Coordinates of C-alpha atoms in Angstrom, one line a residue:
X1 CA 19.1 95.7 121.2
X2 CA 17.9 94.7 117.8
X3 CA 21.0 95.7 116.2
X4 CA 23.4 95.5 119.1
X5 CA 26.9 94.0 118.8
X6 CA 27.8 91.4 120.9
X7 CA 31.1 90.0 122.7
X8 CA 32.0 86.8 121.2
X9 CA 34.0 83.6 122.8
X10 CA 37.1 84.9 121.7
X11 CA 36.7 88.6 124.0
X12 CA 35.6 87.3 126.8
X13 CA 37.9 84.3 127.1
X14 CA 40.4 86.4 126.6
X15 CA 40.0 89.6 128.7
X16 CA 39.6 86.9 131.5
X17 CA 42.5 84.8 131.0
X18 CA 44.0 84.2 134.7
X19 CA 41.3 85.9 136.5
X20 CA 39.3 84.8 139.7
X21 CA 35.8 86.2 138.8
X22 CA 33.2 86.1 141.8
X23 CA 28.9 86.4 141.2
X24 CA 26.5 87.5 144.0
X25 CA 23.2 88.0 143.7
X26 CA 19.5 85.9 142.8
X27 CA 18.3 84.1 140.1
X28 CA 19.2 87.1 137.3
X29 CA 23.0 87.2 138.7
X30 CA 22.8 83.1 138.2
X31 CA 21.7 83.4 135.1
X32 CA 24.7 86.4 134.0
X33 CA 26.6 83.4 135.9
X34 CA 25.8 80.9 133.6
X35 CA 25.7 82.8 130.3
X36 CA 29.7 83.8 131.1
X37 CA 30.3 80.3 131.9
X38 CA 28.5 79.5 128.3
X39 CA 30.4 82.2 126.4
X40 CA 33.7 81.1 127.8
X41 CA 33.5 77.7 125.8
X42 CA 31.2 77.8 123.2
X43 CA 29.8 80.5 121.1
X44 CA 26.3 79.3 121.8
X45 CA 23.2 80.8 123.7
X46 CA 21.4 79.7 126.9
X47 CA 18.0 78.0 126.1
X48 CA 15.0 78.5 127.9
X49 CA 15.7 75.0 130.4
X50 CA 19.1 76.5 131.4
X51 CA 17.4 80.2 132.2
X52 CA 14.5 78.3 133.9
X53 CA 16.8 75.6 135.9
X54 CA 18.5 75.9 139.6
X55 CA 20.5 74.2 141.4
X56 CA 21.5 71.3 139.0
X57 CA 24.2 69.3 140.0
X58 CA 26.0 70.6 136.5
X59 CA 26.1 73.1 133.7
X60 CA 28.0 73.2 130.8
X61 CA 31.1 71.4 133.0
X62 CA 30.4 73.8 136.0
X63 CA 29.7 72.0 139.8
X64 CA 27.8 72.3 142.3
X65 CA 29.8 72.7 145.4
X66 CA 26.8 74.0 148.1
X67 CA 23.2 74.1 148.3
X68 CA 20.9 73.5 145.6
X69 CA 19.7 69.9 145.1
X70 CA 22.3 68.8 147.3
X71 CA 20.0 70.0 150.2
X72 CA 16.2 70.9 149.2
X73 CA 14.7 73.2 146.7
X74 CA 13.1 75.4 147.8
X75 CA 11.9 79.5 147.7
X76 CA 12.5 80.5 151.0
X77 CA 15.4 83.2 152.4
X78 CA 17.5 80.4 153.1
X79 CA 17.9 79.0 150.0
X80 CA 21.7 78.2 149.0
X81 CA 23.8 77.6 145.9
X82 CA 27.0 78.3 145.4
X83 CA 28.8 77.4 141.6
X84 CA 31.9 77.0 140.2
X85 CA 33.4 76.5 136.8
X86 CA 37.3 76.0 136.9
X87 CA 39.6 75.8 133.7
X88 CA 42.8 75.3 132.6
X89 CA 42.7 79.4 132.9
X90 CA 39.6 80.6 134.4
X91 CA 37.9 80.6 137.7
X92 CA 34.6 82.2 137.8
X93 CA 32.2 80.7 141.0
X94 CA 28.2 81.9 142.0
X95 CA 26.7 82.6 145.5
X96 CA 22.9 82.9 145.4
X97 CA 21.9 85.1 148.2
X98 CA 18.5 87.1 149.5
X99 CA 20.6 89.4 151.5
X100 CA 23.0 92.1 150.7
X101 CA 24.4 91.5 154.1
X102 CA 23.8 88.5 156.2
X103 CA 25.5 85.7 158.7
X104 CA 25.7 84.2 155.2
X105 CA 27.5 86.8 153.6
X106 CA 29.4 87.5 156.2
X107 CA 30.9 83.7 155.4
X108 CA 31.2 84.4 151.8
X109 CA 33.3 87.8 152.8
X110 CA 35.2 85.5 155.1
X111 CA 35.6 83.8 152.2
X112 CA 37.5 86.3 150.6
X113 CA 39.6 87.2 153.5
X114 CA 41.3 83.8 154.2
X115 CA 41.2 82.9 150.5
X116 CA 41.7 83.7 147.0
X117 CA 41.0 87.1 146.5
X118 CA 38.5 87.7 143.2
X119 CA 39.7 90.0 140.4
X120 CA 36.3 90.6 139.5
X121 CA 32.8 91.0 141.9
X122 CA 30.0 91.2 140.2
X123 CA 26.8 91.8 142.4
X124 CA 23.6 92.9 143.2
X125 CA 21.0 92.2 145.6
X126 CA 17.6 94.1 145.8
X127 CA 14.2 92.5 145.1
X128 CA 14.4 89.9 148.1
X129 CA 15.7 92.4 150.4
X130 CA 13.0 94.6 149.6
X131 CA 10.2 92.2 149.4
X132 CA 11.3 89.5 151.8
X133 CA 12.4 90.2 155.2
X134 CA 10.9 93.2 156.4
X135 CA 7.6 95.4 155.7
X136 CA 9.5 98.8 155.6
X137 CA 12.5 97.9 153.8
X138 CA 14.1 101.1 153.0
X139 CA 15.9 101.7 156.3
X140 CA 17.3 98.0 156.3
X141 CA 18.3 97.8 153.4
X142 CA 20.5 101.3 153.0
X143 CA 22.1 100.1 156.2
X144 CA 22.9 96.8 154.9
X145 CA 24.0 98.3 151.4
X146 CA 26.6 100.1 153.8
X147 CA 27.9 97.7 156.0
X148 CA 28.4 95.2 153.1
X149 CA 30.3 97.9 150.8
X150 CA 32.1 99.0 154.1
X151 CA 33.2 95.5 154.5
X152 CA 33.8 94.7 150.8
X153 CA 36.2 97.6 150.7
X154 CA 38.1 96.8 153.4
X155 CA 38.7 93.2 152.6
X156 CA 39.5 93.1 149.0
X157 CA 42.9 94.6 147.7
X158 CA 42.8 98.1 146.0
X159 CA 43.2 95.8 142.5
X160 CA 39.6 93.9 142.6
X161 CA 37.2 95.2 140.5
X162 CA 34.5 95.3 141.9
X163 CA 30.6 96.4 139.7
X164 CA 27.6 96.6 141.1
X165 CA 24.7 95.9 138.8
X166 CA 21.5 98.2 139.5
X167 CA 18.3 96.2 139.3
X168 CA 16.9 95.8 135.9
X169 CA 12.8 96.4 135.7
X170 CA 10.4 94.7 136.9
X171 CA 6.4 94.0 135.2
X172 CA 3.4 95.9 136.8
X173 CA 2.3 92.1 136.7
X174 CA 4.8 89.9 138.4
X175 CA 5.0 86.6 139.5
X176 CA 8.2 84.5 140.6
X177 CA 9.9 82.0 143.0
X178 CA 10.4 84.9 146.1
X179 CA 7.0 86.3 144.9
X180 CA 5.5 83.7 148.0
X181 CA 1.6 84.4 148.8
X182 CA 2.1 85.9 152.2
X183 CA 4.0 89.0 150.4
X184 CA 1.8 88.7 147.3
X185 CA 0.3 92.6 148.0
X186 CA 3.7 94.0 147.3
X187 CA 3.7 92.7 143.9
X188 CA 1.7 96.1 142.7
X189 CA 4.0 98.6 144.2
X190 CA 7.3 96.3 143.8
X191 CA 8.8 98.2 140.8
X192 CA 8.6 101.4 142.0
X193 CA 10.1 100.5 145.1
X194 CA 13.1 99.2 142.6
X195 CA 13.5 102.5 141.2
X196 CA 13.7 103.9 144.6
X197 CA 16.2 101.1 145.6
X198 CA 18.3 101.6 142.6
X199 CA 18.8 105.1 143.5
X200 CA 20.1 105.0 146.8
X201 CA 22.2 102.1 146.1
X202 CA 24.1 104.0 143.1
X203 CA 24.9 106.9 144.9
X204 CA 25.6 104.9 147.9
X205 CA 28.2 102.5 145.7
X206 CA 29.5 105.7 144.0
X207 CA 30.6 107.2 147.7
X208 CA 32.2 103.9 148.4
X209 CA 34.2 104.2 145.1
X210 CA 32.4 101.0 143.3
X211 CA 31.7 101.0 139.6
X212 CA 27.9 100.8 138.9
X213 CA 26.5 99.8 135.7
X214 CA 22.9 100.8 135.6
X215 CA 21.3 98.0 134.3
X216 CA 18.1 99.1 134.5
X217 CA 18.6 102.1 132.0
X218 CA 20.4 100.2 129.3
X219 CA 17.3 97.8 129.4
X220 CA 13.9 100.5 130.0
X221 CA 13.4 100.2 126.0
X222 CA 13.8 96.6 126.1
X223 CA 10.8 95.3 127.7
X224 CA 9.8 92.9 125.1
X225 CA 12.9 90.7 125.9
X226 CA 11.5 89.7 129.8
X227 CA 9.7 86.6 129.8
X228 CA 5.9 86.9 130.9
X229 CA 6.5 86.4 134.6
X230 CA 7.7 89.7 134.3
X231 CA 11.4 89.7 136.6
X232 CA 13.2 87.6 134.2
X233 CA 14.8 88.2 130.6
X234 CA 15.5 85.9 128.1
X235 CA 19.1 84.7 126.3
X236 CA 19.4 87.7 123.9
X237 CA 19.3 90.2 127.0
X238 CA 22.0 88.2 129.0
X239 CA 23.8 88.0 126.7
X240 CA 23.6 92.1 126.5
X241 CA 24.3 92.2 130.1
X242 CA 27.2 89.9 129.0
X243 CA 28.8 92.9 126.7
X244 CA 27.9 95.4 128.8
X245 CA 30.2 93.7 131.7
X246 CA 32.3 93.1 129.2
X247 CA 32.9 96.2 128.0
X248 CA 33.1 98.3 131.2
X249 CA 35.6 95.1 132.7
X250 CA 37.7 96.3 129.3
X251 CA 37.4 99.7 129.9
X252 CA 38.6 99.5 133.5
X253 CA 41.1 97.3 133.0
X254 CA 42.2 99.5 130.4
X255 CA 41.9 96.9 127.6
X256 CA 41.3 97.8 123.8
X257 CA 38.6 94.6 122.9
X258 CA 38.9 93.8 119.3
X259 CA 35.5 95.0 116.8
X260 CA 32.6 92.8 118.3
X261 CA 30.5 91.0 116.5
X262 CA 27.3 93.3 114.5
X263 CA 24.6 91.5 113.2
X264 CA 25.6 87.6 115.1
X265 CA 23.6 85.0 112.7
X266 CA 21.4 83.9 115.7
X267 CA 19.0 82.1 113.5
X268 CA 20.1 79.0 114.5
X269 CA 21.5 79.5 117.8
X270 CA 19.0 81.3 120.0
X271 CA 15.9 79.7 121.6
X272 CA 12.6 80.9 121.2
X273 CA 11.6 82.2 124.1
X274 CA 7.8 82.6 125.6
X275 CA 8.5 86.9 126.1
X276 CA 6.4 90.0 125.8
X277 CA 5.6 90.4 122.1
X278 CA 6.7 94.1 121.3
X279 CA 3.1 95.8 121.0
X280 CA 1.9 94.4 124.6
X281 CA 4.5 96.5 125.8
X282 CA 3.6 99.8 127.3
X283 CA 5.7 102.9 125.4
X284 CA 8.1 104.3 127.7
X285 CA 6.7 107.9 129.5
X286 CA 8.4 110.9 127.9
X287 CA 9.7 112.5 131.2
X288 CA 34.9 74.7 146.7
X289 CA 34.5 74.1 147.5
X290 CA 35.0 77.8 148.6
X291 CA 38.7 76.9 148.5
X292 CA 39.6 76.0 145.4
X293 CA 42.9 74.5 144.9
X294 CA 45.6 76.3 142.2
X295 CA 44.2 76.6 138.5
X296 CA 46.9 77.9 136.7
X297 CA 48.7 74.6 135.1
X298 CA 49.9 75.4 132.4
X299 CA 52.6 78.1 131.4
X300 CA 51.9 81.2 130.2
X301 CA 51.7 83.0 126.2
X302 CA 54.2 86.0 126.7
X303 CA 53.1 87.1 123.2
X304 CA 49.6 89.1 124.0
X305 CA 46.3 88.3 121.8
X306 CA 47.1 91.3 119.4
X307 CA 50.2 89.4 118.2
X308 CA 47.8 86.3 117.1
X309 CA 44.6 88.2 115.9
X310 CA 44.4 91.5 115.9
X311 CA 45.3 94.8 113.4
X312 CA 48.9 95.4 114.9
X313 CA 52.0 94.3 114.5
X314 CA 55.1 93.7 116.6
X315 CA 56.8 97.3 114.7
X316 CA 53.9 98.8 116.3
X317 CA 55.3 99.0 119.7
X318 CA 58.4 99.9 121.3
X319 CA 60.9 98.7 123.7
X320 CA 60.1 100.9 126.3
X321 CA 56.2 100.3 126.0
X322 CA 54.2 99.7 128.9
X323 CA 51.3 98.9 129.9
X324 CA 48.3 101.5 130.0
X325 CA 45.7 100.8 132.7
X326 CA 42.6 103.0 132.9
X327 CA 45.3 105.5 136.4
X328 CA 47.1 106.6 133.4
X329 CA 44.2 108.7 131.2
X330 CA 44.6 110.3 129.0
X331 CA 46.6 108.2 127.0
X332 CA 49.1 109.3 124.6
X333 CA 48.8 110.4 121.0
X334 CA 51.1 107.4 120.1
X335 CA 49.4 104.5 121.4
X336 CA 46.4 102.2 120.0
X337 CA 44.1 104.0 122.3
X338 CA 44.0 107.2 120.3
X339 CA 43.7 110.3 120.8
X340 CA 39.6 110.7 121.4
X341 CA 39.6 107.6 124.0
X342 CA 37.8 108.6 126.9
X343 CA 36.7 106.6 130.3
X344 CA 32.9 106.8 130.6
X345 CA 32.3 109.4 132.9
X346 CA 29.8 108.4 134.9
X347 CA 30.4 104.6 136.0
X348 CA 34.5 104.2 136.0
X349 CA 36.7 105.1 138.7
X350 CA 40.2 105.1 139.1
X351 CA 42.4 101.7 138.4
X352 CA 45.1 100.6 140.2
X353 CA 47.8 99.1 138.1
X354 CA 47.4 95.2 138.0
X355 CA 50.7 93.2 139.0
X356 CA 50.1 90.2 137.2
X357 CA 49.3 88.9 133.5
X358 CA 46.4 90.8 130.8
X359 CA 46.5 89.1 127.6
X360 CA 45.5 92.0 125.8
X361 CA 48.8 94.5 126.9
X362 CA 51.8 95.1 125.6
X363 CA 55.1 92.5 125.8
X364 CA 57.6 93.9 126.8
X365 CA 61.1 92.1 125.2
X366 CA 63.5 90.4 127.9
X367 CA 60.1 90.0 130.7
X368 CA 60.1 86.7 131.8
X369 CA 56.6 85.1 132.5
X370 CA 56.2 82.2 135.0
X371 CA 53.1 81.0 137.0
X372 CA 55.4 81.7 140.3
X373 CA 55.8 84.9 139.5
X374 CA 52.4 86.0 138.6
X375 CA 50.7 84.1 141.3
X376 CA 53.1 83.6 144.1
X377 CA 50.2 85.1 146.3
X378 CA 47.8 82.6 145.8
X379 CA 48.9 79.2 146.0
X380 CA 48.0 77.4 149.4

């Protein structure tokens, strides 16, 4: 992560131009939450009050529309907040829950079934459900893993995208706002019984046809960036997690992102941060309210962002060009794509084709853009 490249305003705005982008999960999914909401108008970092804070009546022009300190603070299971930031162009809302499947989601999923339906579902929930609500949690929480996919899959259109996030890991030494002192013996054992939850949740998501991105192994060298209450990371890993959403979002939306961004001056952006110094670390072992009322004002750019900014020009493409989403691999010799591109193997599945408007893909001369056409499912 020292030298990583990262997404800049300019990607991520982009790649979710027009899209309804749902969160679910606890305080790390809030923070991924807020770090996308910070991205998509500045080109800033969060700082360690913004990590630290919940349920704040605002953040960077976001709203509160449940819970939080509309209600009380508090660190029991039935702690709400749900978040929105709405634009001219994007829609991207947060649920915290403690339960992969609950009477509470079970409202969220209604939610989606009565509503607008997300493009994007980002989600995980594992270290309440394991630590929280029952002494041997294995059993209930594989068989609420499977009724939530079940239900997940049955609701949303084939279009959605939907990624769940494996858990990233945890300290031997943990303390945190679930970490209550009646469960405070579980704290030793806690990370292994991550691992353990990780695994059956992949391979559970993976029969269900989800995309998994396994955050857990992209961070396992990068212990030095959690904080010292050893569950959460600072602004440099989110805004990792940031790329790495925003890259597999590009790749299954089959999207060509422009070159991101190698060695960001962060200098004088990113906070310091009270985390792990390197050499404490121990080397790795060898072996709206929730019905949000019509975003889209303004009228569309037919002319995509490669027109603007990027390498190619108009005599690049052809009348006849279409589209290429991620159904169609392996793409053709002639396009931008080349002819090495490859899906990851291991966390994409098969797209549907997407019936409405991707900034990044081709024009198409004589096709007629209009917010009725795009969206004539989703007004109210």
């Amino acid at each position: 992560m020292d030298q990583m490249k990262l997404v800049g305003h300019h990607h991520l705005s982009k790649l979710f131009h027009n899209k309804f982008i749902v969160i679910l999960g606890d305080s790390i999914q809030r923070s991924v939450y807020k770090d996308i909401v910070l991205l998509l108008q500045h080109e800033k970092y969060l700082n360690n009050s913004q990590l630290k804070k919940k349920g704040e009546m605002s953040f960077e022009q976001d709203c509160l529309v449940e819970g939080g300190c509309l209600s009380q603070l508090h660190n029991g299971t039935s702690y709400r907040e749900v978040r929105q930031y709405q634009s001219t162009h994007h829609l991207v809302r947060f649920y915290f829950v403690t339960r992969i499947f609950s009477d509470y989601m079970k409202s969220i999923l209604r939610d989606f079934r009565h509503g607008l339906k997300p493009d994007l579902v980002i989600v995980n929930s594992c270290v309440w459900d394991i630590s929280r609500h029952c002494l041997k949690w294995d059993e209930n929480y594989k068989e609420n893993l499977n009724k939530f996919f079940e239900e997940l899959n049955e609701i949303l259109p084939k279009e959605s995208l939907v990624i769940w996030n494996l858990t990233m890991p945890l300290a031997e030494t943990i303390k945190g706002g679930f970490l209550v002192p009646e469960i405070s013996d579980k704290a030793s054992h806690l990370r292994h019984d991550v691992v353990e939850a990780n695994f059956y949740s992949k391979a559970l998501a993976n029969a269900y046809k989800l995309d998994v991105l396994d955050l857990h192994f992209h961070f396992r060298f990068s212990l030095h960036h959690r904080t010292r209450d050893g569950v959460h990371w600072n602004a440099l890993a989110h805004r990792q997690i940031t790329t790495l959403l925003t890259q597999h979002v590009a790749d299954a939306w089959g999207v060509e992102l422009p070159p991101l961004n190698a060695n960001i001056p962060v200098a004088n952006q990113l906070p310091v941060h009270h985390t792990v110094p390197r050499h404490e670390v121990c080397p790795p072992r060898n072996n709206f309210h929730r019905n949000p009322a019509p975003f889209m004002n303004s009228k569309f750019n037919p002319l995509p962002y490669w027109y603007e900014n990027g390498p190619f020009q108009q005599s690049h493409f052809t009348r006849d060009s279409l589209p290429y989403e991620c159904s169609h691999r392996p793409m053709p010799s002639n396009t931008h794509f080349g002819d090495g591109y490859k899906p990851c193997p291991y966390v994409m599945k098969n797209r549907h084709s997407r019936h409405y408007f991707t900034p990044y893909t081709r024009y198409r001369p004589g096709q007629q853009f209009s917010d009725e056409y795009y969206y004539q499912d989703v007004y109210f």
